[in-house]
mmCIF file of C-alpha atoms in Angstrom:
data_model
loop_
_atom_site.group_PDB
_atom_site.id
_atom_site.type_symbol
_atom_site.label_atom_id
_atom_site.label_comp_id
_atom_site.label_asym_id
_atom_site.label_seq_id
_atom_site.Cartn_x
_atom_site.Cartn_y
_atom_site.Cartn_z
ATOM 1 C CA PHE A 24 200.583 -70.845 169.696
ATOM 2 C CA THR A 25 201.173 -70.913 173.454
ATOM 3 C CA MET A 26 199.823 -67.706 175.001
ATOM 4 C CA ASN A 27 197.118 -68.041 177.610
ATOM 5 C CA TYR A 28 195.700 -64.933 179.347
ATOM 6 C CA ALA A 29 193.167 -65.022 182.167
ATOM 7 C CA ASN A 30 192.500 -68.708 181.436
ATOM 8 C CA ILE A 31 191.403 -67.661 177.925
ATOM 9 C CA GLN A 32 193.255 -69.620 175.234
ATOM 10 C CA PHE A 33 193.086 -67.849 171.917
ATOM 11 C CA ASP A 34 191.827 -69.884 168.989
ATOM 12 C CA GLY A 35 194.847 -71.044 167.013
ATOM 13 C CA ASP A 36 192.658 -73.414 165.009
ATOM 14 C CA LYS A 37 190.490 -70.503 163.865
ATOM 15 C CA ILE A 38 193.580 -68.565 162.770
ATOM 16 C CA ALA A 39 194.675 -71.575 160.716
ATOM 17 C CA ARG A 40 191.192 -71.858 159.175
ATOM 18 C CA VAL A 41 191.195 -68.186 158.223
ATOM 19 C CA ALA A 42 194.654 -68.531 156.659
ATOM 20 C CA GLY A 43 193.442 -71.521 154.654
ATOM 21 C CA GLN A 44 190.322 -69.660 153.545
ATOM 22 C CA ILE A 45 192.394 -66.691 152.404
ATOM 23 C CA GLU A 46 194.616 -69.009 150.368
ATOM 24 C CA ARG A 47 191.608 -70.718 148.778
ATOM 25 C CA GLN A 48 190.040 -67.374 147.902
ATOM 26 C CA LYS A 49 193.266 -66.276 146.247
ATOM 27 C CA LYS A 50 192.852 -69.107 143.747
ATOM 28 C CA LEU A 51 189.190 -68.296 143.080
ATOM 29 C CA LYS A 52 189.378 -64.487 142.795
ATOM 30 C CA ARG A 53 189.345 -62.855 139.374
ATOM 31 C CA ASP A 54 189.396 -59.159 138.428
ATOM 32 C CA TYR A 55 188.135 -57.653 135.189
ATOM 33 C CA ILE A 56 188.203 -54.216 133.612
ATOM 34 C CA TYR A 57 185.061 -53.412 131.633
ATOM 35 C CA PRO A 58 183.858 -50.193 129.969
ATOM 36 C CA ALA A 59 180.488 -49.171 131.389
ATOM 37 C CA LYS A 60 178.995 -49.416 127.897
ATOM 38 C CA ARG A 61 179.747 -53.163 127.850
ATOM 39 C CA VAL A 62 178.073 -53.753 131.215
ATOM 40 C CA ASP A 63 174.371 -54.356 131.805
ATOM 41 C CA MET A 64 172.005 -55.679 134.475
ATOM 42 C CA ASP A 65 169.044 -57.988 133.920
ATOM 43 C CA ASP A 66 165.649 -57.955 135.625
ATOM 44 C CA LYS A 67 166.888 -60.431 138.257
ATOM 45 C CA GLY A 68 169.695 -58.114 139.343
ATOM 46 C CA ASN A 69 172.495 -60.141 137.725
ATOM 47 C CA LEU A 70 175.415 -58.307 136.138
ATOM 48 C CA LEU A 71 175.777 -58.820 132.394
ATOM 49 C CA LEU A 72 179.201 -58.573 130.722
ATOM 50 C CA GLU A 73 179.772 -58.680 126.961
ATOM 51 C CA GLY A 74 182.139 -61.222 125.438
ATOM 52 C CA LYS A 75 182.681 -64.986 125.229
ATOM 53 C CA THR A 76 181.868 -66.841 128.444
ATOM 54 C CA PHE A 77 182.118 -70.400 129.759
ATOM 55 C CA ASN A 78 179.422 -72.118 131.813
ATOM 56 C CA VAL A 79 180.008 -74.997 134.217
ATOM 57 C CA GLY A 80 176.706 -76.039 135.737
ATOM 58 C CA ASP A 81 175.055 -72.868 137.040
ATOM 59 C CA ARG A 82 178.296 -70.853 137.231
ATOM 60 C CA THR A 83 179.621 -68.520 134.531
ATOM 61 C CA TYR A 84 183.338 -67.899 133.988
ATOM 62 C CA LEU A 85 185.073 -65.329 131.819
ATOM 63 C CA ASP A 86 188.266 -67.339 131.415
ATOM 64 C CA TRP A 87 188.640 -70.857 129.974
ATOM 65 C CA ASN A 88 191.216 -71.931 132.565
ATOM 66 C CA ASP A 89 188.861 -71.017 135.411
ATOM 67 C CA ALA A 90 186.009 -72.967 133.824
ATOM 68 C CA GLU A 91 188.268 -75.976 133.226
ATOM 69 C CA ALA A 92 189.412 -75.959 136.863
ATOM 70 C CA ALA A 93 185.777 -75.760 138.045
ATOM 71 C CA ALA A 94 184.791 -78.658 135.777
ATOM 72 C CA ASP A 95 187.697 -80.766 137.047
ATOM 73 C CA GLU A 96 186.740 -80.011 140.669
ATOM 74 C CA GLN A 97 183.207 -81.216 139.984
ATOM 75 C CA ALA A 98 184.551 -84.270 138.110
ATOM 76 C CA LEU A 99 182.695 -83.170 134.974
ATOM 77 C CA GLY A 100 185.583 -82.830 132.554
ATOM 78 C CA SER A 101 186.092 -80.232 129.810
ATOM 79 C CA SER A 102 183.293 -81.741 127.735
ATOM 80 C CA GLN A 103 180.789 -80.279 130.208
ATOM 81 C CA ILE A 104 181.938 -76.685 129.658
ATOM 82 C CA VAL A 105 179.383 -74.741 127.617
ATOM 83 C CA VAL A 106 180.843 -71.930 125.489
ATOM 84 C CA ASN A 107 178.586 -68.908 124.940
ATOM 85 C CA ASP A 108 178.996 -65.878 122.720
ATOM 86 C CA ARG A 109 176.246 -64.005 124.525
ATOM 87 C CA LYS A 110 176.622 -61.751 127.550
ATOM 88 C CA ALA A 111 177.810 -63.352 130.774
ATOM 89 C CA SER A 112 175.227 -63.324 133.537
ATOM 90 C CA LEU A 113 176.926 -63.162 136.941
ATOM 91 C CA GLU A 114 175.133 -63.103 140.276
ATOM 92 C CA MET A 115 175.955 -60.011 142.374
ATOM 93 C CA ASN A 116 176.055 -59.932 146.150
ATOM 94 C CA ARG A 117 174.251 -57.092 147.905
ATOM 95 C CA SER A 118 177.386 -55.000 148.345
ATOM 96 C CA ALA A 119 178.280 -55.137 144.639
ATOM 97 C CA TYR A 120 174.681 -54.328 143.677
ATOM 98 C CA VAL A 121 174.669 -51.215 145.889
ATOM 99 C CA GLN A 122 178.069 -50.164 144.547
ATOM 100 C CA LEU A 123 176.819 -50.321 140.955
ATOM 101 C CA LEU A 124 173.742 -48.244 141.805
ATOM 102 C CA ASN A 125 175.865 -45.679 143.660
ATOM 103 C CA ARG A 126 178.194 -45.308 140.687
ATOM 104 C CA LEU A 127 175.168 -44.467 138.572
ATOM 105 C CA ASP A 128 173.634 -42.160 141.225
ATOM 106 C CA ILE A 129 170.555 -44.353 141.520
ATOM 107 C CA PRO A 130 169.026 -44.337 145.038
ATOM 108 C CA THR A 131 169.076 -47.876 146.431
ATOM 109 C CA ARG A 132 165.648 -47.590 148.046
ATOM 110 C CA PHE A 133 164.128 -46.499 144.726
ATOM 111 C CA ALA A 134 165.784 -49.358 142.826
ATOM 112 C CA ASP A 135 164.648 -51.904 145.409
ATOM 113 C CA LYS A 136 161.098 -50.582 145.290
ATOM 114 C CA VAL A 137 160.668 -50.662 141.519
ATOM 115 C CA SER A 138 162.356 -54.066 141.213
ATOM 116 C CA GLY A 139 159.841 -55.465 143.687
ATOM 117 C CA ASP A 140 156.860 -54.088 141.769
ATOM 118 C CA LYS A 141 155.311 -57.031 139.906
ATOM 119 C CA HIS A 142 153.826 -54.683 137.318
ATOM 120 C CA ALA A 143 157.145 -53.100 136.322
ATOM 121 C CA PRO A 144 160.073 -55.463 137.043
ATOM 122 C CA GLU A 145 162.003 -54.123 134.067
ATOM 123 C CA VAL A 146 162.061 -50.463 135.198
ATOM 124 C CA ARG A 147 165.238 -50.840 137.241
ATOM 125 C CA SER A 148 167.165 -52.715 134.536
ATOM 126 C CA MET A 149 166.065 -50.230 131.846
ATOM 127 C CA LEU A 150 167.285 -47.299 133.958
ATOM 128 C CA VAL A 151 170.615 -48.994 134.721
ATOM 129 C CA ARG A 152 171.108 -49.902 131.044
ATOM 130 C CA GLU A 153 170.415 -46.356 129.849
ATOM 131 C CA LEU A 154 172.816 -44.783 132.336
ATOM 132 C CA LEU A 155 175.551 -47.314 131.559
ATOM 133 C CA ASN A 156 175.206 -46.634 127.823
ATOM 134 C CA ARG A 157 175.860 -42.923 128.499
ATOM 135 C CA ASP A 158 178.852 -43.597 130.785
ATOM 136 C CA ASP A 159 182.433 -43.245 129.493
ATOM 137 C CA ARG A 160 184.088 -44.753 132.575
ATOM 138 C CA LYS A 161 185.579 -48.189 133.067
ATOM 139 C CA PHE A 162 184.765 -50.385 136.059
ATOM 140 C CA LEU A 163 186.813 -52.896 137.981
ATOM 141 C CA VAL A 164 184.589 -55.956 138.450
ATOM 142 C CA ARG A 165 185.849 -58.236 141.226
ATOM 143 C CA THR A 166 184.558 -61.806 141.254
ATOM 144 C CA LEU A 167 184.955 -64.743 143.636
ATOM 145 C CA ASN A 168 184.119 -68.219 142.385
ATOM 146 C CA GLY A 169 182.081 -66.849 139.511
ATOM 147 C CA LYS A 170 180.029 -64.356 141.567
ATOM 148 C CA VAL A 171 180.440 -60.568 141.545
ATOM 149 C CA ARG A 172 181.500 -59.267 144.962
ATOM 150 C CA ALA A 173 182.431 -55.670 144.046
ATOM 151 C CA VAL A 174 181.955 -53.101 141.281
ATOM 152 C CA LEU A 175 184.646 -50.461 141.718
ATOM 153 C CA SER A 176 186.433 -47.651 139.939
ATOM 154 C CA ASP A 177 189.294 -48.589 137.627
ATOM 155 C CA ARG A 178 191.396 -46.363 139.919
ATOM 156 C CA TYR A 179 190.935 -48.846 142.777
ATOM 157 C CA LYS A 180 194.307 -50.033 144.070
ATOM 158 C CA ILE A 181 194.187 -53.777 144.652
ATOM 159 C CA LEU A 182 195.736 -54.829 147.967
ATOM 160 C CA ASP A 183 194.912 -58.474 148.547
ATOM 161 C CA ASN A 184 194.228 -60.125 151.898
ATOM 162 C CA SER A 185 196.591 -62.994 151.108
ATOM 163 C CA ASP A 186 199.568 -60.689 150.543
ATOM 164 C CA LEU A 187 198.766 -58.696 153.693
ATOM 165 C CA PHE A 188 198.315 -61.800 155.843
ATOM 166 C CA PHE A 189 201.637 -63.397 154.977
ATOM 167 C CA GLN A 190 203.630 -60.152 154.895
ATOM 168 C CA SER A 191 202.325 -59.353 158.385
ATOM 169 C CA ALA A 192 202.839 -62.889 159.727
ATOM 170 C CA GLU A 193 206.458 -62.783 158.612
ATOM 171 C CA LYS A 194 207.013 -59.455 160.391
ATOM 172 C CA PHE A 195 205.300 -60.736 163.562
ATOM 173 C CA LYS A 196 207.877 -63.509 163.679
ATOM 174 C CA GLU A 197 210.752 -61.042 163.221
ATOM 175 C CA VAL A 198 209.678 -58.903 166.198
ATOM 176 C CA ASN A 199 208.842 -61.909 168.413
ATOM 177 C CA ALA A 200 205.098 -61.217 168.387
ATOM 178 C CA GLN A 201 202.373 -63.846 168.201
ATOM 179 C CA MET A 202 199.188 -63.741 166.165
ATOM 180 C CA TRP A 203 196.227 -63.656 168.533
ATOM 181 C CA GLN A 204 193.196 -63.392 166.295
ATOM 182 C CA ALA A 205 192.223 -63.471 162.604
ATOM 183 C CA ARG A 206 188.826 -63.112 160.961
ATOM 184 C CA LEU A 207 187.116 -62.469 157.628
ATOM 185 C CA TRP A 208 183.812 -60.695 157.042
ATOM 186 C CA ASN A 209 181.843 -58.758 154.373
ATOM 187 C CA ASP A 210 181.440 -61.880 152.232
ATOM 188 C CA GLY A 211 185.140 -62.592 152.616
ATOM 189 C CA GLY A 212 186.147 -59.129 151.420
ATOM 190 C CA GLY A 213 187.015 -57.690 154.835
ATOM 191 C CA PHE A 214 189.897 -59.061 156.872
ATOM 192 C CA GLU A 215 191.361 -58.293 160.300
ATOM 193 C CA MET A 216 193.992 -59.783 162.580
ATOM 194 C CA PHE A 217 195.685 -58.951 165.883
ATOM 195 C CA ALA A 218 199.148 -59.810 167.182
ATOM 196 C CA THR A 219 200.672 -59.199 170.593
ATOM 197 C CA ALA A 220 203.995 -59.702 172.427
ATOM 198 C CA GLN A 221 204.359 -61.310 175.844
ATOM 199 C CA HIS A 222 207.936 -60.172 176.416
ATOM 200 C CA ILE A 223 206.926 -56.484 176.668
ATOM 201 C CA ALA A 224 204.549 -55.552 179.489
ATOM 202 C CA GLY A 225 203.392 -52.598 181.565
ATOM 203 C CA GLU A 226 200.942 -52.107 184.421
ATOM 204 C CA VAL A 227 198.092 -49.701 185.041
ATOM 205 C CA LYS A 228 197.947 -48.675 188.696
ATOM 206 C CA THR A 229 195.138 -50.014 190.864
ATOM 207 C CA ASP A 230 195.705 -47.791 193.919
ATOM 208 C CA ARG A 231 192.620 -45.622 193.279
ATOM 209 C CA THR A 232 189.389 -46.190 195.192
ATOM 210 C CA PHE A 233 187.370 -48.796 193.343
ATOM 211 C CA ASP A 234 186.402 -52.386 194.063
ATOM 212 C CA PRO A 235 183.748 -54.705 192.605
ATOM 213 C CA GLY A 236 183.099 -55.940 196.134
ATOM 214 C CA ASP A 237 185.531 -58.813 196.621
ATOM 215 C CA GLY A 238 188.852 -57.045 196.987
ATOM 216 C CA TRP A 239 189.504 -57.690 193.287
ATOM 217 C CA GLN A 240 189.827 -61.432 193.858
ATOM 218 C CA SER A 241 187.647 -61.983 190.799
ATOM 219 C CA ARG A 242 189.718 -59.619 188.698
ATOM 220 C CA TRP A 243 193.444 -60.285 189.091
ATOM 221 C CA TYR A 244 195.134 -63.594 188.498
ATOM 222 C CA GLY A 245 198.119 -64.690 190.578
ATOM 223 C CA THR A 246 200.388 -61.865 191.711
ATOM 224 C CA GLU A 247 199.827 -59.760 188.595
ATOM 225 C CA GLY A 248 197.975 -56.488 188.678
ATOM 226 C CA ASP A 249 196.393 -54.787 185.664
ATOM 227 C CA VAL A 250 199.027 -55.842 183.137
ATOM 228 C CA HIS A 251 198.999 -54.887 179.439
ATOM 229 C CA ASN A 252 200.996 -55.968 176.390
ATOM 230 C CA PRO A 253 201.634 -54.104 173.137
ATOM 231 C CA ALA A 254 199.621 -55.232 170.120
ATOM 232 C CA VAL A 255 198.802 -54.332 166.527
ATOM 233 C CA ARG A 256 195.652 -54.643 164.444
ATOM 234 C CA VAL A 257 196.096 -55.203 160.710
ATOM 235 C CA SER A 258 192.998 -54.879 158.522
ATOM 236 C CA ASN A 259 192.010 -54.616 154.879
ATOM 237 C CA SER A 260 189.051 -54.644 152.518
ATOM 238 C CA GLU A 261 189.151 -56.079 149.014
ATOM 239 C CA THR A 262 185.668 -54.852 148.118
ATOM 240 C CA GLY A 263 185.737 -51.099 148.715
ATOM 241 C CA GLN A 264 184.498 -51.171 152.330
ATOM 242 C CA GLY A 265 187.652 -49.585 153.779
ATOM 243 C CA GLY A 266 191.395 -49.173 153.366
ATOM 244 C CA CYS A 267 194.447 -51.191 154.336
ATOM 245 C CA ASN A 268 195.454 -50.361 157.916
ATOM 246 C CA ALA A 269 198.001 -51.309 160.564
ATOM 247 C CA ASN A 270 197.042 -49.689 163.876
ATOM 248 C CA LEU A 271 199.013 -49.718 167.098
ATOM 249 C CA SER A 272 197.000 -51.359 169.879
ATOM 250 C CA ILE A 273 197.234 -52.626 173.433
ATOM 251 C CA LEU A 274 196.033 -55.891 174.988
ATOM 252 C CA ARG A 275 194.737 -56.057 178.559
ATOM 253 C CA ARG A 276 195.711 -59.431 179.980
ATOM 254 C CA VAL A 277 192.967 -59.880 182.531
ATOM 255 C CA CYS A 278 190.166 -60.012 179.970
ATOM 256 C CA ALA A 279 192.143 -60.382 176.705
ATOM 257 C CA ASN A 280 190.531 -57.336 175.087
ATOM 258 C CA PHE A 281 192.103 -54.745 172.811
ATOM 259 C CA CYS A 282 192.173 -50.968 172.519
ATOM 260 C CA VAL A 283 193.035 -49.843 168.999
ATOM 261 C CA TRP A 284 194.752 -46.477 168.504
ATOM 262 C CA THR A 285 194.701 -44.269 165.421
ATOM 263 C CA ASP A 286 198.518 -44.351 165.295
ATOM 264 C CA GLY A 287 199.894 -46.485 162.485
ATOM 265 C CA VAL A 288 199.548 -46.556 158.717
ATOM 266 C CA SER A 289 196.417 -46.246 156.593
ATOM 267 C CA VAL A 290 196.452 -46.758 152.843
ATOM 268 C CA ILE A 291 193.365 -46.053 150.743
ATOM 269 C CA HIS A 292 192.709 -48.215 147.708
ATOM 270 C CA ALA A 293 193.206 -45.428 145.187
ATOM 271 C CA GLY A 294 195.720 -44.821 142.455
ATOM 272 C CA GLY A 295 195.981 -44.011 138.780
ATOM 273 C CA HIS A 296 193.727 -45.559 136.178
ATOM 274 C CA ILE A 297 194.596 -49.224 135.706
ATOM 275 C CA SER A 298 196.307 -49.747 132.383
ATOM 276 C CA ALA A 299 194.815 -52.967 131.047
ATOM 277 C CA ASP A 300 192.838 -54.277 128.119
ATOM 278 C CA ASP A 301 189.200 -55.185 128.663
ATOM 279 C CA GLY A 302 189.098 -58.544 130.386
ATOM 280 C CA LEU A 303 191.398 -60.250 132.865
ATOM 281 C CA LEU A 304 193.545 -57.833 134.848
ATOM 282 C CA MET A 305 197.239 -57.914 135.750
ATOM 283 C CA SER A 306 199.166 -60.930 136.989
ATOM 284 C CA ASP A 307 199.788 -61.589 140.685
ATOM 285 C CA GLU A 308 203.499 -60.949 140.145
ATOM 286 C CA THR A 309 202.886 -57.497 138.653
ATOM 287 C CA ARG A 310 200.427 -56.596 141.378
ATOM 288 C CA GLN A 311 202.816 -57.656 144.144
ATOM 289 C CA LYS A 312 205.626 -55.585 142.669
ATOM 290 C CA GLU A 313 203.439 -52.476 142.546
ATOM 291 C CA ASN A 314 202.406 -52.974 146.179
ATOM 292 C CA GLU A 315 205.878 -53.482 147.665
ATOM 293 C CA LEU A 316 205.930 -49.942 149.123
ATOM 294 C CA VAL A 317 202.594 -50.516 150.890
ATOM 295 C CA TRP A 318 203.836 -53.735 152.476
ATOM 296 C CA LEU A 319 206.993 -51.958 153.668
ATOM 297 C CA LYS A 320 204.830 -49.338 155.399
ATOM 298 C CA VAL A 321 202.726 -52.024 157.053
ATOM 299 C CA ARG A 322 205.843 -53.846 158.260
ATOM 300 C CA ASP A 323 207.240 -50.582 159.679
ATOM 301 C CA ALA A 324 203.981 -49.967 161.565
ATOM 302 C CA ILE A 325 204.144 -53.475 163.027
ATOM 303 C CA ALA A 326 207.705 -52.858 164.201
ATOM 304 C CA THR A 327 206.642 -49.546 165.782
ATOM 305 C CA ALA A 328 203.784 -51.249 167.648
ATOM 306 C CA PHE A 329 206.318 -53.365 169.525
ATOM 307 C CA ASP A 330 208.752 -50.556 170.264
ATOM 308 C CA GLU A 331 209.162 -50.419 174.062
ATOM 309 C CA GLY A 332 209.387 -46.620 174.205
ATOM 310 C CA LYS A 333 206.156 -46.204 172.257
ATOM 311 C CA PHE A 334 204.456 -48.790 174.463
ATOM 312 C CA ARG A 335 205.536 -47.058 177.696
ATOM 313 C CA ALA A 336 203.966 -43.826 176.461
ATOM 314 C CA TYR A 337 200.665 -45.677 175.981
ATOM 315 C CA ILE A 338 200.849 -47.134 179.505
ATOM 316 C CA ASP A 339 201.379 -43.609 180.856
ATOM 317 C CA ARG A 340 198.339 -42.480 178.889
ATOM 318 C CA LEU A 341 196.199 -45.255 180.363
ATOM 319 C CA ASN A 342 197.315 -44.317 183.861
ATOM 320 C CA ASP A 343 196.366 -40.698 183.205
ATOM 321 C CA CYS A 344 192.878 -41.816 182.175
ATOM 322 C CA THR A 345 192.309 -43.518 185.548
ATOM 323 C CA LYS A 346 192.229 -40.006 187.064
ATOM 324 C CA ASP A 347 189.265 -38.828 184.946
ATOM 325 C CA VAL A 348 186.176 -39.491 187.066
ATOM 326 C CA ILE A 349 182.767 -40.004 185.396
ATOM 327 C CA GLU A 350 180.068 -38.329 187.492
ATOM 328 C CA GLU A 351 177.053 -39.432 185.428
ATOM 329 C CA PRO A 352 177.794 -42.894 183.976
ATOM 330 C CA ILE A 353 174.235 -43.563 182.760
ATOM 331 C CA LYS A 354 174.135 -40.306 180.794
ATOM 332 C CA VAL A 355 177.599 -40.933 179.325
ATOM 333 C CA VAL A 356 176.749 -44.462 178.162
ATOM 334 C CA ASP A 357 173.501 -43.174 176.608
ATOM 335 C CA LYS A 358 175.420 -40.547 174.625
ATOM 336 C CA LEU A 359 178.010 -43.118 173.588
ATOM 337 C CA ALA A 360 175.327 -45.504 172.318
ATOM 338 C CA GLY A 361 173.683 -42.711 170.301
ATOM 339 C CA GLU A 362 176.952 -41.578 168.737
ATOM 340 C CA TYR A 363 177.964 -45.058 167.557
ATOM 341 C CA ALA A 364 174.506 -46.590 166.992
ATOM 342 C CA ILE A 365 175.183 -49.194 169.674
ATOM 343 C CA SER A 366 172.293 -51.589 170.265
ATOM 344 C CA GLU A 367 170.208 -51.481 173.436
ATOM 345 C CA SER A 368 171.505 -54.866 174.578
ATOM 346 C CA ARG A 369 175.138 -53.813 174.055
ATOM 347 C CA LYS A 370 174.525 -50.482 175.792
ATOM 348 C CA SER A 371 173.056 -52.311 178.774
ATOM 349 C CA ALA A 372 176.062 -54.662 178.910
ATOM 350 C CA ILE A 373 178.495 -51.716 178.864
ATOM 351 C CA LEU A 374 176.655 -49.940 181.679
ATOM 352 C CA THR A 375 176.442 -53.130 183.743
ATOM 353 C CA GLU A 376 180.188 -53.698 183.383
ATOM 354 C CA LEU A 377 181.032 -50.077 184.197
ATOM 355 C CA LEU A 378 178.877 -49.943 187.327
ATOM 356 C CA GLY A 379 179.755 -53.470 188.396
ATOM 357 C CA SER A 380 183.505 -52.885 188.255
ATOM 358 C CA GLY A 381 183.256 -49.863 190.528
ATOM 359 C CA ASP A 382 185.788 -48.114 188.286
ATOM 360 C CA ARG A 383 183.924 -44.963 187.220
ATOM 361 C CA SER A 384 186.868 -43.435 185.389
ATOM 362 C CA ARG A 385 187.568 -42.845 181.713
ATOM 363 C CA TYR A 386 189.777 -45.937 181.875
ATOM 364 C CA GLY A 387 186.956 -47.927 183.471
ATOM 365 C CA LEU A 388 184.556 -46.848 180.711
ATOM 366 C CA VAL A 389 187.003 -47.949 178.020
ATOM 367 C CA GLN A 390 187.393 -51.361 179.643
ATOM 368 C CA ALA A 391 183.616 -51.729 179.909
ATOM 369 C CA ILE A 392 183.334 -51.026 176.177
ATOM 370 C CA THR A 393 186.141 -53.291 174.970
ATOM 371 C CA GLU A 394 185.121 -56.093 177.350
ATOM 372 C CA GLY A 395 182.123 -56.667 175.074
ATOM 373 C CA ALA A 396 184.277 -57.252 171.995
ATOM 374 C CA ASP A 397 184.517 -60.949 172.925
ATOM 375 C CA ALA A 398 180.903 -61.384 174.027
ATOM 376 C CA ASP A 399 179.000 -64.464 172.875
ATOM 377 C CA GLY A 400 177.148 -63.927 169.622
ATOM 378 C CA ILE A 401 178.784 -60.594 168.766
ATOM 379 C CA SER A 402 179.503 -60.008 165.075
ATOM 380 C CA ASP A 403 183.069 -59.466 163.867
ATOM 381 C CA GLU A 404 182.151 -55.978 162.677
ATOM 382 C CA GLU A 405 180.720 -54.939 166.049
ATOM 383 C CA SER A 406 183.666 -56.448 167.906
ATOM 384 C CA SER A 407 186.070 -54.456 165.746
ATOM 385 C CA MET A 408 184.045 -51.284 166.328
ATOM 386 C CA LEU A 409 184.203 -51.679 170.137
ATOM 387 C CA ASN A 410 187.982 -52.129 170.005
ATOM 388 C CA THR A 411 188.241 -48.917 167.988
ATOM 389 C CA ILE A 412 185.908 -46.886 170.254
ATOM 390 C CA GLY A 413 188.079 -47.800 173.239
ATOM 391 C CA GLY A 414 191.200 -46.461 171.585
ATOM 392 C CA GLN A 415 189.462 -43.265 170.466
ATOM 393 C CA LEU A 416 188.291 -42.450 173.996
ATOM 394 C CA ILE A 417 191.781 -42.956 175.404
ATOM 395 C CA GLU A 418 193.512 -40.890 172.737
ATOM 396 C CA SER A 419 191.152 -37.939 172.328
ATOM 397 C CA ASP A 420 190.609 -35.603 175.288
ATOM 398 C CA GLN A 421 188.230 -33.552 173.124
ATOM 399 C CA HIS A 422 186.102 -36.579 172.284
ATOM 400 C CA TYR A 423 185.947 -37.639 175.914
ATOM 401 C CA ALA A 424 185.093 -34.113 177.084
ATOM 402 C CA ALA A 425 182.180 -33.960 174.607
ATOM 403 C CA LEU A 426 180.917 -37.296 175.891
ATOM 404 C CA VAL A 427 180.922 -36.352 179.591
ATOM 405 C CA GLY A 428 180.003 -32.698 179.077
#
């Protein structure tokens, strides 16, 4: 990794850590198909699954090989695996818990309230049990290291982060693009990465009247003006929080921030009912074969992101947006914050950047928004949202008109 923009070296070590984490998760993830009638929830909010289970310490496994691997890792040996014929009790994260309630049409606030009532802790579990016993559906239960991270429909199409990461990385290499950023969130279920290409570049004009007060000495580096490079954002969720996406993007060199367009490919995790017996799902080989078409679409979107003709059209679009003058920046930023539920501190930072730059154009607003995507302490989810808002405001004249109107 050699790219360095605006004295900002992107974190190659973090990318390597994310890749390693994705590989480790691949070994620890397990997927199960269970009829609703064989699923239950106890008073503590743990998911109960019928069938033989294997305990290693405080973790429960539904497959002997997984339990044996866990015992070996803890230097306990197979003799420390406890075999149970009772229901498995698996801890659920918050997301999986909410998903289960939603599938049963139980309001989350109601369930939380009754479960916290010391006089009736069993009300929630009794309601869940009754509704599950009346349900003819099957659920896909996704676990990671013995904990439930998602409760999904058996129509959920599994597109794993590990497959997406390495398919995309291979295509980046083919088109001479470099990975800039990679991150996981949503308890490891959500994944996002960016790549960009140095050998393709375009410039947004700076001949309009605006200046932060120092003749732009603090803004431009060397002899370059406002230079941009093509980029792509690839993202996925393994836990039902979104689809698999490859969106065309653009990277502004001076501050190393991204605008993410809607152009690209988006694949929802939906398909036919999974054909599988109750228990462990399909093999990795079978899953990869079924997903070959999706990976081809993602690779095509990556190739399109680094097409010079497509990139030039985006540069033209950015230049057009420098002509749209914002007459009431405070009002516009207020409306923006309300529309996207942006925090007061982030709203203030956007307004400060917009006014401080002197660039009161649509383009200037977009840069003020995306500048915050790399702010100290910002969450990955909020950073991703700011990148997306920037692209939406550039692409959609209607959206922008509603904001300034």
